[in-house]
mmCIF file of C-alpha atoms in Angstrom:
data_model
loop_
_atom_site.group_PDB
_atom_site.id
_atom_site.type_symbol
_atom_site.label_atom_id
_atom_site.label_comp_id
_atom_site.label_asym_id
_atom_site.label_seq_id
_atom_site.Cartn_x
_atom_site.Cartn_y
_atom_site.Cartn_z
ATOM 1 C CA UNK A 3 0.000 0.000 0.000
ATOM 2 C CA UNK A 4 1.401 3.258 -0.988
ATOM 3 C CA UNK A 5 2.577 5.629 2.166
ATOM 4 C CA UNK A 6 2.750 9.572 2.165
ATOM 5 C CA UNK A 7 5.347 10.778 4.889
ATOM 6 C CA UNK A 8 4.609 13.702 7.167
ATOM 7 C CA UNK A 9 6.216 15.643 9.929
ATOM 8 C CA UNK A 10 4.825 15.724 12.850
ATOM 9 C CA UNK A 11 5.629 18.608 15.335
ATOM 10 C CA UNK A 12 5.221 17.823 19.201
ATOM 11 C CA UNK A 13 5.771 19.260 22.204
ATOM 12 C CA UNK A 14 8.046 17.834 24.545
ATOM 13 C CA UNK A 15 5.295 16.572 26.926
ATOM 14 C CA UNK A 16 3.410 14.836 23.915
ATOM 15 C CA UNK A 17 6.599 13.115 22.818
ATOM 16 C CA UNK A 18 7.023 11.503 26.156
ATOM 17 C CA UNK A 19 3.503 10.410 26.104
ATOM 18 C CA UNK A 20 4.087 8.957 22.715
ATOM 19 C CA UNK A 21 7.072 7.359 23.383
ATOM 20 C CA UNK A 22 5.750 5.994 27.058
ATOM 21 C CA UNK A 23 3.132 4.243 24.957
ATOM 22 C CA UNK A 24 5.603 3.298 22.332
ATOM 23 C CA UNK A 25 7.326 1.612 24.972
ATOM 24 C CA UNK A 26 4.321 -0.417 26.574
ATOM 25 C CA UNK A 27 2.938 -0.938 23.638
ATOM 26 C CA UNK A 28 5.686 -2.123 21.917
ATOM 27 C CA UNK A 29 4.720 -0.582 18.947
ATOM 28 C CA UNK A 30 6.620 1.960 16.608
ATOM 29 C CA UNK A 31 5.514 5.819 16.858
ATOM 30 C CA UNK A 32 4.805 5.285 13.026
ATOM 31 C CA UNK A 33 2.502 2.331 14.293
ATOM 32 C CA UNK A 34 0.909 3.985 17.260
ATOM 33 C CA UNK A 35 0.167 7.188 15.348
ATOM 34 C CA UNK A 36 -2.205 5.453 12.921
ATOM 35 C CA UNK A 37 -3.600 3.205 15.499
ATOM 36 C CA UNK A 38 -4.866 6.442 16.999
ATOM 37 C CA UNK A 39 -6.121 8.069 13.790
ATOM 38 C CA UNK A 40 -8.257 4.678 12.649
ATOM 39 C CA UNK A 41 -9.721 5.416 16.149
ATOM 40 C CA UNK A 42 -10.112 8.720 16.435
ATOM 41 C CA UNK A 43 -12.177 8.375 12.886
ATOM 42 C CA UNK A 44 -14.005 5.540 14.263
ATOM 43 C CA UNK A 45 -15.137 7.173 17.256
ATOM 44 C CA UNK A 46 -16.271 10.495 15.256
ATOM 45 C CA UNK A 47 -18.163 8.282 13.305
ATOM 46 C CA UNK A 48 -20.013 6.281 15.994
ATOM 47 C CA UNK A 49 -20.511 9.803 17.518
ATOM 48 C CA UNK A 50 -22.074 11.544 14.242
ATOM 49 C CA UNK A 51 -24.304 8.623 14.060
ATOM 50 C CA UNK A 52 -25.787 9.889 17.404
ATOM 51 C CA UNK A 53 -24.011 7.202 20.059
ATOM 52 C CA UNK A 54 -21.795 8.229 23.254
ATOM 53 C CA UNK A 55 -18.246 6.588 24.398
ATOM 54 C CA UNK A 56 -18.071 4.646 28.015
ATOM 55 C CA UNK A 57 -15.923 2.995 29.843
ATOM 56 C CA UNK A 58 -17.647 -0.199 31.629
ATOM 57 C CA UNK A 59 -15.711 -1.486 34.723
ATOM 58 C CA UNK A 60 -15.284 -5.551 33.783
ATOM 59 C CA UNK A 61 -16.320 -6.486 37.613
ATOM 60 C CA UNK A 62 -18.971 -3.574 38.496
ATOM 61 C CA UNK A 63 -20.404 -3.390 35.332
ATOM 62 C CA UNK A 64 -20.916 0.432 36.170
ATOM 63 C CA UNK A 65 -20.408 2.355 33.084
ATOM 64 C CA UNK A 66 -18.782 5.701 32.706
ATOM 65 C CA UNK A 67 -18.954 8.142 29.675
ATOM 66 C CA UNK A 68 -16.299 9.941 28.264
ATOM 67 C CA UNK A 69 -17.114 13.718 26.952
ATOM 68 C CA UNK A 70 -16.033 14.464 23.903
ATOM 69 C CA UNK A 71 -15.100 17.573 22.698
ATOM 70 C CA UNK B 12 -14.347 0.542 -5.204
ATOM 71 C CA UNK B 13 -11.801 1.993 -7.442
ATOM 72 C CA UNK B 14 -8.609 1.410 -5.819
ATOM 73 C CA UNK B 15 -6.508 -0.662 -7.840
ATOM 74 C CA UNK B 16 -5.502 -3.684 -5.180
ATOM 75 C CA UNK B 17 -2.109 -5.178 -4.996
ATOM 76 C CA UNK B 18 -1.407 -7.959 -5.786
ATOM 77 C CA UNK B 19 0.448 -10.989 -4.293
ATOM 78 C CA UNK B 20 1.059 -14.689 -6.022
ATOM 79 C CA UNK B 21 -0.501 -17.014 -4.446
ATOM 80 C CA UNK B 22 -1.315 -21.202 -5.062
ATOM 81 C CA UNK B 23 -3.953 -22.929 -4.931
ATOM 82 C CA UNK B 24 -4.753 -26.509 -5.329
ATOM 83 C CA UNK B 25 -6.864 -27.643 -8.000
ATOM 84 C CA UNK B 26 -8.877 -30.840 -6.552
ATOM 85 C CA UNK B 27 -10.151 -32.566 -9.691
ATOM 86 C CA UNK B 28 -6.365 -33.308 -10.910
ATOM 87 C CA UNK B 29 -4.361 -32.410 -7.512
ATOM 88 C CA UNK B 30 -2.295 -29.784 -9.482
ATOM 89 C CA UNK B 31 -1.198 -26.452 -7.398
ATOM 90 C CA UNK B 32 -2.489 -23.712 -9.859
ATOM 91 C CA UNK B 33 -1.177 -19.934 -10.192
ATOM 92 C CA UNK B 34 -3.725 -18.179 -7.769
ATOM 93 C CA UNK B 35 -3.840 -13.997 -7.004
ATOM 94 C CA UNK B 36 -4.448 -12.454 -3.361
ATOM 95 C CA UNK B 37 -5.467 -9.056 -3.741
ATOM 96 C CA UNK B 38 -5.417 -6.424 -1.259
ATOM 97 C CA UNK B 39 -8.523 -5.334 -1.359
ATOM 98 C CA UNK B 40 -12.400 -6.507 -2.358
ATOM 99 C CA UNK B 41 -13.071 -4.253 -5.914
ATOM 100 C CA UNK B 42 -15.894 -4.142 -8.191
ATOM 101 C CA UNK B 43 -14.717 -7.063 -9.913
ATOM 102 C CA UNK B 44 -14.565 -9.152 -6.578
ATOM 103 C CA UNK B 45 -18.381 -7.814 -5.974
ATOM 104 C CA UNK B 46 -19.678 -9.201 -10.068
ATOM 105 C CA UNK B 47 -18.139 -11.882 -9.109
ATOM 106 C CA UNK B 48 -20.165 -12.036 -5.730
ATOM 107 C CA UNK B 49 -23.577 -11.191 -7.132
ATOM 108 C CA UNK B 50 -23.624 -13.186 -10.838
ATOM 109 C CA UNK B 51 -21.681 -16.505 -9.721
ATOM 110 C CA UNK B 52 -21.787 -16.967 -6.051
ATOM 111 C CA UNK B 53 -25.122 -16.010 -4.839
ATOM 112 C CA UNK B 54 -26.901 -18.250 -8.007
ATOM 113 C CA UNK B 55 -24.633 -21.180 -7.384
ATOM 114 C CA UNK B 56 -25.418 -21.298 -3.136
ATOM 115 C CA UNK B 57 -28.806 -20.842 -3.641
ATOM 116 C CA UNK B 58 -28.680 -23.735 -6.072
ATOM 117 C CA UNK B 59 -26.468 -25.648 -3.115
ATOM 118 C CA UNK B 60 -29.333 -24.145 -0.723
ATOM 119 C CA UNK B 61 -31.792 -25.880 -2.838
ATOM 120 C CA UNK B 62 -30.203 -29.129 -2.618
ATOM 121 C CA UNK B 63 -29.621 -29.091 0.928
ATOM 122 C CA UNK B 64 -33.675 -28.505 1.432
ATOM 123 C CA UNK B 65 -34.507 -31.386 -1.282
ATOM 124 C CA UNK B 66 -32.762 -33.477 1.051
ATOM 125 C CA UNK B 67 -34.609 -32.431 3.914
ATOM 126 C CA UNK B 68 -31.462 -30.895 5.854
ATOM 127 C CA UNK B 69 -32.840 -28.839 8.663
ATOM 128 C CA UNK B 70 -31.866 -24.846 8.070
ATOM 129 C CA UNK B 71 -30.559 -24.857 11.243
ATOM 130 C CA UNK B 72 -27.658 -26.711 9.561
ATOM 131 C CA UNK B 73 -27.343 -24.344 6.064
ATOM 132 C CA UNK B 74 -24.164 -22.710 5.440
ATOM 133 C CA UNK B 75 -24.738 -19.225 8.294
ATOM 134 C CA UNK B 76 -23.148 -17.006 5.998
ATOM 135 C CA UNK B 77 -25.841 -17.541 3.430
ATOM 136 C CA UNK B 78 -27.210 -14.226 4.430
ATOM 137 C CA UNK B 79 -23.898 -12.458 3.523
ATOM 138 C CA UNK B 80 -24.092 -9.230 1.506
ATOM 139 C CA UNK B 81 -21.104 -8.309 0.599
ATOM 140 C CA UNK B 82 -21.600 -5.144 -1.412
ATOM 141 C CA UNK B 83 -23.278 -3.724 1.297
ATOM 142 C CA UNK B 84 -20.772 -5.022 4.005
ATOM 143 C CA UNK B 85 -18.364 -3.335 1.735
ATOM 144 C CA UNK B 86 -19.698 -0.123 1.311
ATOM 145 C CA UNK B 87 -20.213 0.058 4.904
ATOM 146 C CA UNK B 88 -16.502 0.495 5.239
ATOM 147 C CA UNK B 89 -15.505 1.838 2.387
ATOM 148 C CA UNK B 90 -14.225 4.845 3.623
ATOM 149 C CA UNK B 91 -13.042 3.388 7.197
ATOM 150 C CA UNK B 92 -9.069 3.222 7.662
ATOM 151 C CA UNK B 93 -9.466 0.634 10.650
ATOM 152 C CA UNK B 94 -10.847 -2.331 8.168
ATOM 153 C CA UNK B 95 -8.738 -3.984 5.818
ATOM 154 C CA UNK B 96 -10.361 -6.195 3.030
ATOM 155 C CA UNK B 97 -8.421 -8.965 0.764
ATOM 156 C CA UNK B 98 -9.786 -11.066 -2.235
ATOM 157 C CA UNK B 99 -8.382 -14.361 -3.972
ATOM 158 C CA UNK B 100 -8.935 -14.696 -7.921
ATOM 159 C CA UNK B 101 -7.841 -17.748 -9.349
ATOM 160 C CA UNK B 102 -9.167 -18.471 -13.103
ATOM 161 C CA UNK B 103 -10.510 -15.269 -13.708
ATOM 162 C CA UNK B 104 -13.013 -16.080 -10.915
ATOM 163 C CA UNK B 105 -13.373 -14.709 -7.289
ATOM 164 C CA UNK B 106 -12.464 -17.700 -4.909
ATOM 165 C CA UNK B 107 -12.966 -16.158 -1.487
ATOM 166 C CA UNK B 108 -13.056 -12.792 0.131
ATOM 167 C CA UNK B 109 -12.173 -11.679 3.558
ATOM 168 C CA UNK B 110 -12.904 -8.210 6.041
ATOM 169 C CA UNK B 111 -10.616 -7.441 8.892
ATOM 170 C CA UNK B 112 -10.680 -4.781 11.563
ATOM 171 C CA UNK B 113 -7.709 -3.318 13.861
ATOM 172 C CA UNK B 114 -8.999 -1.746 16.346
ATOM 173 C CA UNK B 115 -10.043 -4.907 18.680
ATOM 174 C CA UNK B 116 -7.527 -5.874 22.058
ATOM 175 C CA UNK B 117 -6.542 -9.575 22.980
ATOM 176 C CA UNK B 118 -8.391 -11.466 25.063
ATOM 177 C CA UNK B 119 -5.706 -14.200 26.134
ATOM 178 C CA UNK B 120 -4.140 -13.486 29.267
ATOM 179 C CA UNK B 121 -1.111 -13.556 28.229
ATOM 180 C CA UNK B 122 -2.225 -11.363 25.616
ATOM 181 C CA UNK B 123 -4.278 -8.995 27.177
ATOM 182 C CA UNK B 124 -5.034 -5.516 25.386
ATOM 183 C CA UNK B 125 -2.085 -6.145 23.028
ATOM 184 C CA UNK B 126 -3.468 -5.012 19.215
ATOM 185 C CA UNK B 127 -4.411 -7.785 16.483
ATOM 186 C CA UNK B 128 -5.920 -8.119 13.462
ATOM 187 C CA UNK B 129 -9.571 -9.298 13.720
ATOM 188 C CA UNK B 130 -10.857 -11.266 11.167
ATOM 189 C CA UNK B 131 -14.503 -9.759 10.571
ATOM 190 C CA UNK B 132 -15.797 -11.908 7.859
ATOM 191 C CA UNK B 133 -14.141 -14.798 5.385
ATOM 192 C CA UNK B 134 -16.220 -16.539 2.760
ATOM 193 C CA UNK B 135 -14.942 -18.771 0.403
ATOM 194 C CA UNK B 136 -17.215 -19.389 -3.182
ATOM 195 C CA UNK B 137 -19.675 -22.030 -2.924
ATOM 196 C CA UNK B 138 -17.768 -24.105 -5.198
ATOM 197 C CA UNK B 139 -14.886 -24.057 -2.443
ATOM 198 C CA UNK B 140 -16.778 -24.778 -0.097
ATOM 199 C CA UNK B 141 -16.310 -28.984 1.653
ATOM 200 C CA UNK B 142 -19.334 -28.359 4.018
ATOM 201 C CA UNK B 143 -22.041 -27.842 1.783
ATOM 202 C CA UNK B 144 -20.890 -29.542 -1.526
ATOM 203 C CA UNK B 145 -21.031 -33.209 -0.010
ATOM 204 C CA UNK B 146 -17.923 -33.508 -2.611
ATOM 205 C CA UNK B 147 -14.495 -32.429 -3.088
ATOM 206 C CA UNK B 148 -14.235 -28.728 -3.718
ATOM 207 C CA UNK B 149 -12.836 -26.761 -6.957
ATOM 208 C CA UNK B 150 -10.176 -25.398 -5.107
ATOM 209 C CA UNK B 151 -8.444 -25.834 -2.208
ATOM 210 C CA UNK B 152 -6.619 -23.873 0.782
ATOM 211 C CA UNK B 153 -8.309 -20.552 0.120
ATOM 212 C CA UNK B 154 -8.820 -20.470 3.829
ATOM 213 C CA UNK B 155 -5.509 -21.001 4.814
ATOM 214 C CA UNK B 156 -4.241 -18.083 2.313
ATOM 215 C CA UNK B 157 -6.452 -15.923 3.726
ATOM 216 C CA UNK B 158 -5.858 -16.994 7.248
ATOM 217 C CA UNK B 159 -1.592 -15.810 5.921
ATOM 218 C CA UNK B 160 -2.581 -13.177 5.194
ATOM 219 C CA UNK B 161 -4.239 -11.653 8.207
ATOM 220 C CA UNK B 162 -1.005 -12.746 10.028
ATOM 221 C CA UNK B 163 0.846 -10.845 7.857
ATOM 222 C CA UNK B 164 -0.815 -7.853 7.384
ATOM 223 C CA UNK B 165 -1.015 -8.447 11.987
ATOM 224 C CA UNK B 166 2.874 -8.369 11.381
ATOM 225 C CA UNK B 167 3.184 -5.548 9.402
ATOM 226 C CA UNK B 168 1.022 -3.678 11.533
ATOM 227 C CA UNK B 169 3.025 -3.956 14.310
ATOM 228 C CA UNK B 170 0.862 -6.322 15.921
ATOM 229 C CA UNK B 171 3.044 -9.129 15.722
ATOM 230 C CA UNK B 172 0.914 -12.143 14.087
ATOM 231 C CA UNK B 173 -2.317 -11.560 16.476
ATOM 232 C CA UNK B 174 -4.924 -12.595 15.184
ATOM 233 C CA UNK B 175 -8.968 -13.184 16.484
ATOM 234 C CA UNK B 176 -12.157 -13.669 15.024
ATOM 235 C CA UNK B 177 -15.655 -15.256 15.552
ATOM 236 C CA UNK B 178 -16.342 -18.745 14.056
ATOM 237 C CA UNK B 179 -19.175 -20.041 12.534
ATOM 238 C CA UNK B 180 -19.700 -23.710 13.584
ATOM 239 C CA UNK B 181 -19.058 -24.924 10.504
ATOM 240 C CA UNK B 182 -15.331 -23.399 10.694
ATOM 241 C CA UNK B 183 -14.509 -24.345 14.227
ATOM 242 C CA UNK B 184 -12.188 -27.163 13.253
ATOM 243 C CA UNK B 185 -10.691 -25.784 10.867
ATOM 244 C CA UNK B 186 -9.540 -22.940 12.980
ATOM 245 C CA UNK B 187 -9.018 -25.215 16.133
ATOM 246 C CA UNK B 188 -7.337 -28.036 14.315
ATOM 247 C CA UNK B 189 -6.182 -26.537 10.716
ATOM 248 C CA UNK B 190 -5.032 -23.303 12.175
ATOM 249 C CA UNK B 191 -4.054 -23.550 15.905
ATOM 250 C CA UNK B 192 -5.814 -21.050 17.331
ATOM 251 C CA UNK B 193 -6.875 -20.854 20.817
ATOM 252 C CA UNK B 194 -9.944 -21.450 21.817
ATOM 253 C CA UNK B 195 -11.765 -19.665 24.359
ATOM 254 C CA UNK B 196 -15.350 -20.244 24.202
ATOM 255 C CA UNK B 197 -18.486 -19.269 23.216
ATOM 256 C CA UNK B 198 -18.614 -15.632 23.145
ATOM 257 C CA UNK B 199 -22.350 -14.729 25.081
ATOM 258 C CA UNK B 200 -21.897 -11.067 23.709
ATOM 259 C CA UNK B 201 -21.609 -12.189 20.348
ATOM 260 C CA UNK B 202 -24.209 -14.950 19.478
ATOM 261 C CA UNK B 203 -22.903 -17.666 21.159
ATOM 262 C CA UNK B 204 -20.231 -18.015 18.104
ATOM 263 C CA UNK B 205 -16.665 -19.429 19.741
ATOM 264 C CA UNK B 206 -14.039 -16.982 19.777
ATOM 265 C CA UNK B 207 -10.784 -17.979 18.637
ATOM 266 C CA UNK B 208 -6.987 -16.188 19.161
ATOM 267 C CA UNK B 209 -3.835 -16.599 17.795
ATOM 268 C CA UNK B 210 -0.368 -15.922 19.639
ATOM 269 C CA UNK B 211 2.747 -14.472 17.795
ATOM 270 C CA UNK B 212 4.174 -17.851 18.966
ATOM 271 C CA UNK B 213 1.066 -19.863 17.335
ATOM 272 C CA UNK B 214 1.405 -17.550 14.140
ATOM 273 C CA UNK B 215 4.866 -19.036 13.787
ATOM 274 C CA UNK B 216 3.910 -22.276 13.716
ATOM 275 C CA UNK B 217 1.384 -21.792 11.907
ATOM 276 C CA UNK B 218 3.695 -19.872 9.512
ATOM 277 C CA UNK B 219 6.112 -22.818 9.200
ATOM 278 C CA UNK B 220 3.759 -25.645 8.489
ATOM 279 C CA UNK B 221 2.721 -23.618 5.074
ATOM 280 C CA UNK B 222 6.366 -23.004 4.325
#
């Protein structure tokens, strides 16, 4: 599949978050960074369509939402 | 779909003579894959469909995936960058097609949240198909290919070789037995279907028994 390369300006802060979940991950930042985006367009699209995110706690079963913005 | 698909050799084997033929996987599921769909396989399983009823086979026991649309499963995600779809033409003919997702976690303990591929929906053409022929199929081992190649496309991912999917009862041998996978149950959530997983370790052995 043909690949476009980009740069990709972060802040100091981000880049240890990125590489912190590089790193437990044990994925590449190349990796990681599209993981995110085929959620991040997932989630829009569940969210255009009208539903809401939550967290449900695997024991409790109580559910939490996350607000998006 | 207009996106030209790659395309990667691939062999099949031919059952009525036992000959590996020249076989394509393509990255992708185009228009060509979906003519293919509509004017061969859907008249030829309702023809096996018709069979199966003449002989008095409960439905309960038809092929699940007769219901299948694949255009529409298609468009659904046409535009989606978390699903990845892949075709096999061999003789100018369609011989399976396959939908996976990356955005599902493990489920294994030992594999817990890591990333895999997960293997949405596979079909291979009615003609390929053991379970509802009652003979030999055209071709062989277009599950297998396709099976490959969600390992590597897990492995090029980054997600080493993970792999998970759903099976319909028909396939739970196959993925038990054929492919290795790990079976953890039937999945409440989802039907009652068995879930199945695949390790990194298990996608290497599975990798070196096709080699």
């Amino acid at each position: 599949m043909a690949r476009k390369t980009m740069t990709l300006n972060l802040t100091d802060a981000e880049m240890a978050v990125l590489e912190e979940l590089c790193e437990k991950k044990d994925l590449s930042k190349t990796v990681l960074m599209r993981q995110a985006l085929r959620l991040y367009q997932r989630v829009e699209e569940r969210l255009d369509m009208g539903g809401k995110l939550f967290f449900e706690d695997e024991a409790s079963k109580e559910k939490s939402e996350i607000m998006m913005l | 779909m207009t996106k030209e698909p790659e395309i990667t050799p691939v062999g099949l084997k031919r059952m009525s003579d036992g000959q590996m033929v020249d076989a394509e996987l393509w990255d992708g599921i185009t228009d060509k894959n979906l003519a293919d769909w509509e004017a061969k396989w859907t008249p030829e399983l309702l023809r096996l469909l018709e069979a199966l009823h003449d002989k008095g086979i409960e439905r309960a026991l038809w092929p699940q995936s007769r219901h299948w649309d694949w255009r529409a499963k298609t468009q659904a995600i046409e535009k989606r960058l978390d699903e990845q779809c892949f075709s096999i033409v061999c003789d100018n003919l369609t011989q399976a097609m396959m939908i996976t997702e990356l955005t599902k976690r493990a489920r294994l303990e030992s594999q817990r949240n890591e990333h895999l591929v997960y293997v949405s929906f596979v079909e291979a053409a009615p003609w390929n198909r053991r379970d509802i022929l009652g003979k030999p199929p055209d071709y062989s081992g277009c599950g297998s290919i396709l099976i490959r190649a969600a390992i590597e496309f897990s492995k090029l991912e980054g997600f080493k070789g993970r792999i998970g999917l759903h099976s319909l009862p028909q396939s739970n041998d196959f993925y038990a037995n054929k492919v290795g996978m790990t079976d953890l149950g039937a999945d409440e959530d989802y039907d009652n279907l068995r879930y199945f997983e695949m390790t990194p370790e298990q996608a290497e052995e599975f990798a070196k028994e096709g080699s």
